[in-house]
Amino acid sequence: MTVENGGERESLAPVIPLFGSRVAAHPPVGADAERGDAATPWHATWIDDPSRGGVPRSASHPVFGRRRSPEPASADDDGQDSSDLADDAERGLLRKLRTRSLSVKEARAAVSAYELDAGAVDEIVSRFLDRGYLDDAALAEQLVDKATSRKAQGRQAIGQTLAQRGIPREVIDAALDQLPDDEWERALEFARGKAAGMADLDRDVALRRLAGQLARRGFGGAALSAARQALEENTRRRHGVRFE
């Protein structure tokens, strides 16, 4: 601003208010790694600085759209709000899901570790199910594909793997029913790959070891016959001798 001083105009520095200045809201956190949406903090943000009497604004949950209640929540024995425990559980479950797929049973165990009551656990798991983040059928299909294409596993081993991940029996049966009828061919392919390394072993020793490897991979009744054929093929190729 300017004032007249003896006929001369002088410029004065602008007056800066000492009270009532507003504090900008926290900027949003970076884009979510999996959804690609602009993420916001999981906890409530503040429009004004609380030390100046600011009013809290509830922030929507960035994934599920659940809005925190502005009213104080009941605290547990350690003084921590139950709503805070639920948010911690959701964040923890999302971190796990970013590294690997989980079955519903595994997700429930992860949430239960936060010592929430059964109703709160069910609510969180249901929300993740509704958004498609948990899907036992899709997980079973993924594990079956991995077992057949990369691990050379038979039907028995695949079923055991799915059961160990907590997938329900009916989902396991449905996934196994989708397996192609090529267990013998896959067992023989695996046996052929191992037979060359057993060429110097006694016949019975080689047969026992190879059949054991196939059995441990879940090939069941195909193990012995596939092992015998693979060893015979390898011997004919090397020496022209066939096992009787």
Coordinates of C-alpha atoms in Angstrom, one line a residue:
M1 CA 0.0 0.0 0.0
T2 CA 1.1 3.7 -0.4
V3 CA 0.7 6.8 1.8
E4 CA 1.3 10.5 1.4
N5 CA 4.2 11.8 3.5
G6 CA 4.9 15.5 3.1
G7 CA 3.7 15.4 -0.5
E8 CA 5.7 12.3 -1.3
R9 CA 4.3 8.9 -1.8
E10 CA 5.9 6.1 0.1
S11 CA 5.3 2.3 -0.3
L12 CA 4.7 0.2 2.8
A13 CA 5.1 -3.5 3.1
P14 CA 1.8 -5.4 3.0
V15 CA 0.2 -6.3 6.3
I16 CA 0.4 -10.1 7.0
P17 CA -2.4 -11.4 9.2
L18 CA -1.1 -13.1 12.3
F19 CA -4.2 -15.2 13.0
G20 CA -6.7 -17.2 11.0
S21 CA -4.4 -18.4 8.3
R22 CA -5.6 -21.6 6.7
V23 CA -3.5 -24.7 6.3
A24 CA -3.8 -26.6 2.9
A25 CA -5.1 -30.1 3.0
H26 CA -2.6 -32.8 2.7
P27 CA -1.9 -33.6 -1.0
P28 CA -3.0 -37.0 -2.2
V29 CA -0.5 -39.9 -2.0
G30 CA 0.8 -41.2 -5.3
A31 CA -1.2 -43.5 -7.7
D32 CA -2.2 -46.9 -6.4
A33 CA 0.2 -49.6 -7.8
E34 CA -2.5 -51.9 -8.8
R35 CA -5.7 -49.9 -9.5
G36 CA -4.1 -46.9 -11.2
D37 CA -6.4 -44.5 -9.4
A38 CA -5.3 -41.5 -7.4
A39 CA -5.0 -42.8 -3.9
T40 CA -5.7 -40.9 -0.7
P41 CA -4.6 -41.6 2.8
W42 CA -6.5 -44.4 4.5
H43 CA -7.0 -42.3 7.6
A44 CA -9.0 -39.1 7.9
T45 CA -7.4 -35.9 6.6
W46 CA -7.6 -32.4 8.1
I47 CA -8.7 -29.3 6.2
D48 CA -7.3 -27.0 8.8
D49 CA -4.5 -27.4 11.3
P50 CA -5.9 -29.1 14.4
S51 CA -3.9 -26.8 16.6
R52 CA -5.9 -23.9 15.3
G53 CA -9.2 -25.6 15.9
G54 CA -9.5 -27.2 12.5
V55 CA -12.4 -29.6 11.7
P56 CA -11.7 -33.1 10.7
R57 CA -13.0 -34.3 7.3
S58 CA -13.7 -38.1 6.9
A59 CA -11.8 -39.5 3.9
S60 CA -13.4 -42.2 1.7
H61 CA -11.6 -45.5 1.7
P62 CA -9.5 -45.5 -1.6
V63 CA -10.4 -49.0 -2.5
F64 CA -13.7 -49.9 -1.0
G65 CA -15.4 -46.6 -0.5
R66 CA -16.1 -47.1 3.2
R67 CA -16.4 -43.8 5.0
R68 CA -15.0 -43.5 8.5
S69 CA -17.5 -42.3 11.1
P70 CA -16.7 -38.8 12.4
E71 CA -17.9 -39.9 15.8
P72 CA -15.4 -41.4 18.3
A73 CA -15.2 -45.2 18.0
S74 CA -15.0 -47.4 21.0
A75 CA -11.5 -48.3 22.1
D76 CA -10.2 -51.7 22.9
D77 CA -8.3 -52.7 26.1
D78 CA -5.1 -51.2 24.7
G79 CA -6.7 -47.9 24.0
Q80 CA -6.7 -48.3 20.2
D81 CA -9.9 -47.6 18.3
S82 CA -11.5 -50.6 16.7
S83 CA -11.8 -48.7 13.4
D84 CA -8.1 -48.1 13.4
L85 CA -7.6 -51.9 13.9
A86 CA -9.9 -52.6 10.9
D87 CA -7.9 -50.1 8.8
D88 CA -4.7 -51.7 9.8
A89 CA -6.0 -55.1 8.9
E90 CA -7.2 -53.9 5.5
R91 CA -3.8 -52.3 4.7
G92 CA -2.0 -55.5 5.8
L93 CA -4.2 -57.7 3.6
L94 CA -3.7 -55.4 0.6
R95 CA 0.1 -55.6 1.1
K96 CA -0.1 -59.4 1.0
L97 CA -2.3 -59.4 -2.1
R98 CA 0.2 -57.2 -3.9
T99 CA 2.8 -60.0 -3.6
R100 CA 0.7 -63.1 -4.1
S101 CA -2.8 -64.3 -4.5
L102 CA -4.5 -65.6 -1.3
S103 CA -7.4 -68.0 -0.7
V104 CA -10.3 -66.8 1.3
K105 CA -9.1 -68.9 4.2
E106 CA -5.6 -67.4 4.0
A107 CA -7.1 -63.9 3.9
R108 CA -9.3 -64.6 6.9
A109 CA -6.3 -65.8 8.9
A110 CA -4.4 -62.7 7.9
V111 CA -7.2 -60.3 9.0
S112 CA -7.8 -62.3 12.2
A113 CA -4.2 -61.8 13.3
Y114 CA -5.2 -58.2 14.1
E115 CA -7.5 -59.4 16.9
L116 CA -10.7 -58.1 15.5
D117 CA -14.0 -59.6 16.4
A118 CA -15.6 -62.2 14.1
G119 CA -18.1 -59.7 12.6
A120 CA -15.4 -57.2 11.7
V121 CA -13.3 -60.0 10.1
D122 CA -16.3 -61.1 8.0
E123 CA -17.0 -57.6 6.9
I124 CA -13.5 -57.0 5.6
V125 CA -13.3 -60.4 3.8
S126 CA -16.7 -59.8 2.3
R127 CA -15.6 -56.5 0.9
F128 CA -12.5 -58.0 -0.7
L129 CA -14.7 -60.8 -2.2
D130 CA -17.1 -58.2 -3.6
R131 CA -14.3 -56.4 -5.3
G132 CA -12.9 -59.6 -6.8
Y133 CA -9.6 -59.4 -4.8
L134 CA -10.4 -62.9 -3.4
D135 CA -11.5 -65.7 -5.7
D136 CA -10.8 -69.4 -4.7
A137 CA -11.8 -70.7 -8.2
A138 CA -9.5 -68.3 -10.0
L139 CA -6.7 -69.1 -7.5
A140 CA -7.2 -72.9 -8.1
E141 CA -7.0 -72.4 -11.8
Q142 CA -3.8 -70.5 -11.5
L143 CA -2.2 -73.1 -9.3
V144 CA -3.3 -75.9 -11.6
D145 CA -1.7 -74.2 -14.6
K146 CA 1.5 -73.6 -12.7
A147 CA 1.6 -77.2 -11.5
T148 CA 1.2 -78.7 -14.9
S149 CA 3.2 -76.3 -17.0
R150 CA 6.2 -75.6 -14.8
K151 CA 6.3 -78.1 -11.9
A152 CA 5.5 -81.3 -13.8
Q153 CA 3.0 -82.4 -11.1
G154 CA 0.4 -85.1 -11.3
R155 CA -3.2 -85.0 -10.2
Q156 CA -2.6 -86.2 -6.6
A157 CA 0.1 -83.6 -5.9
I158 CA -2.0 -80.8 -7.4
G159 CA -4.9 -81.7 -5.2
Q160 CA -2.7 -81.6 -2.1
T161 CA -1.3 -78.2 -3.0
L162 CA -4.7 -76.7 -3.4
A163 CA -5.9 -78.2 -0.1
Q164 CA -2.8 -76.8 1.7
R165 CA -3.8 -73.3 0.4
G166 CA -7.1 -73.7 2.1
I167 CA -9.2 -74.0 -1.0
P168 CA -12.5 -75.8 -0.4
R169 CA -12.9 -79.4 -1.5
E170 CA -15.6 -78.7 -4.0
V171 CA -13.5 -76.0 -5.7
I172 CA -10.5 -78.4 -5.8
D173 CA -12.7 -81.1 -7.4
A174 CA -14.0 -78.7 -10.0
A175 CA -10.4 -77.6 -10.9
L176 CA -9.1 -81.1 -11.1
D177 CA -12.0 -82.1 -13.4
Q178 CA -10.7 -79.5 -15.9
L179 CA -7.3 -81.2 -16.2
P180 CA -6.6 -82.7 -19.6
D181 CA -6.4 -86.5 -19.8
D182 CA -2.6 -86.4 -20.4
E183 CA -1.2 -87.5 -17.1
W184 CA 0.6 -90.5 -18.6
E185 CA 2.2 -88.3 -21.2
R186 CA 3.3 -85.8 -18.7
A187 CA 4.7 -88.5 -16.4
L188 CA 6.7 -90.0 -19.3
E189 CA 8.0 -86.7 -20.4
F190 CA 9.3 -86.0 -16.9
A191 CA 10.8 -89.5 -16.6
R192 CA 12.6 -89.2 -19.9
G193 CA 14.3 -86.0 -18.7
K194 CA 15.6 -87.8 -15.6
A195 CA 16.5 -91.2 -17.2
A196 CA 19.7 -90.0 -18.9
G197 CA 21.2 -89.1 -15.5
M198 CA 20.7 -92.6 -14.2
A199 CA 22.4 -94.5 -17.0
D200 CA 25.3 -95.6 -14.8
L201 CA 23.0 -97.0 -12.1
D202 CA 22.0 -100.6 -11.6
R203 CA 18.7 -101.2 -13.4
D204 CA 16.7 -101.9 -10.3
V205 CA 18.2 -98.9 -8.5
A206 CA 17.4 -96.6 -11.4
L207 CA 13.9 -97.9 -11.7
R208 CA 13.2 -97.5 -8.0
R209 CA 14.6 -94.0 -7.8
L210 CA 12.8 -92.7 -10.9
A211 CA 9.5 -94.3 -10.0
G212 CA 9.8 -92.7 -6.5
Q213 CA 10.4 -89.3 -8.0
L214 CA 7.3 -89.7 -10.2
A215 CA 5.2 -90.8 -7.2
R216 CA 6.3 -87.9 -5.1
R217 CA 5.1 -85.6 -7.9
G218 CA 1.7 -87.1 -7.7
F219 CA 1.6 -89.3 -10.8
G220 CA 0.3 -92.2 -8.8
G221 CA -0.3 -95.4 -10.9
A222 CA 1.5 -94.0 -13.9
A223 CA 4.8 -93.7 -12.0
L224 CA 6.2 -97.2 -12.3
S225 CA 5.2 -97.8 -15.9
A226 CA 6.5 -94.4 -17.0
A227 CA 9.8 -94.9 -15.2
R228 CA 10.3 -98.3 -16.8
Q229 CA 9.6 -97.1 -20.3
A230 CA 11.8 -94.0 -20.0
L231 CA 14.7 -96.1 -18.8
E232 CA 14.2 -98.7 -21.6
E233 CA 14.2 -96.0 -24.2
N234 CA 17.4 -94.5 -22.8
T235 CA 19.2 -97.8 -22.7
R236 CA 18.2 -98.7 -26.3
R237 CA 19.4 -95.3 -27.4
R238 CA 22.8 -95.7 -25.8
H239 CA 23.5 -99.5 -26.0
G240 CA 20.9 -101.1 -28.1
V241 CA 19.8 -103.1 -25.0
R242 CA 16.2 -103.5 -23.9
F243 CA 15.1 -104.2 -20.3
E244 CA 13.1 -107.3 -20.0

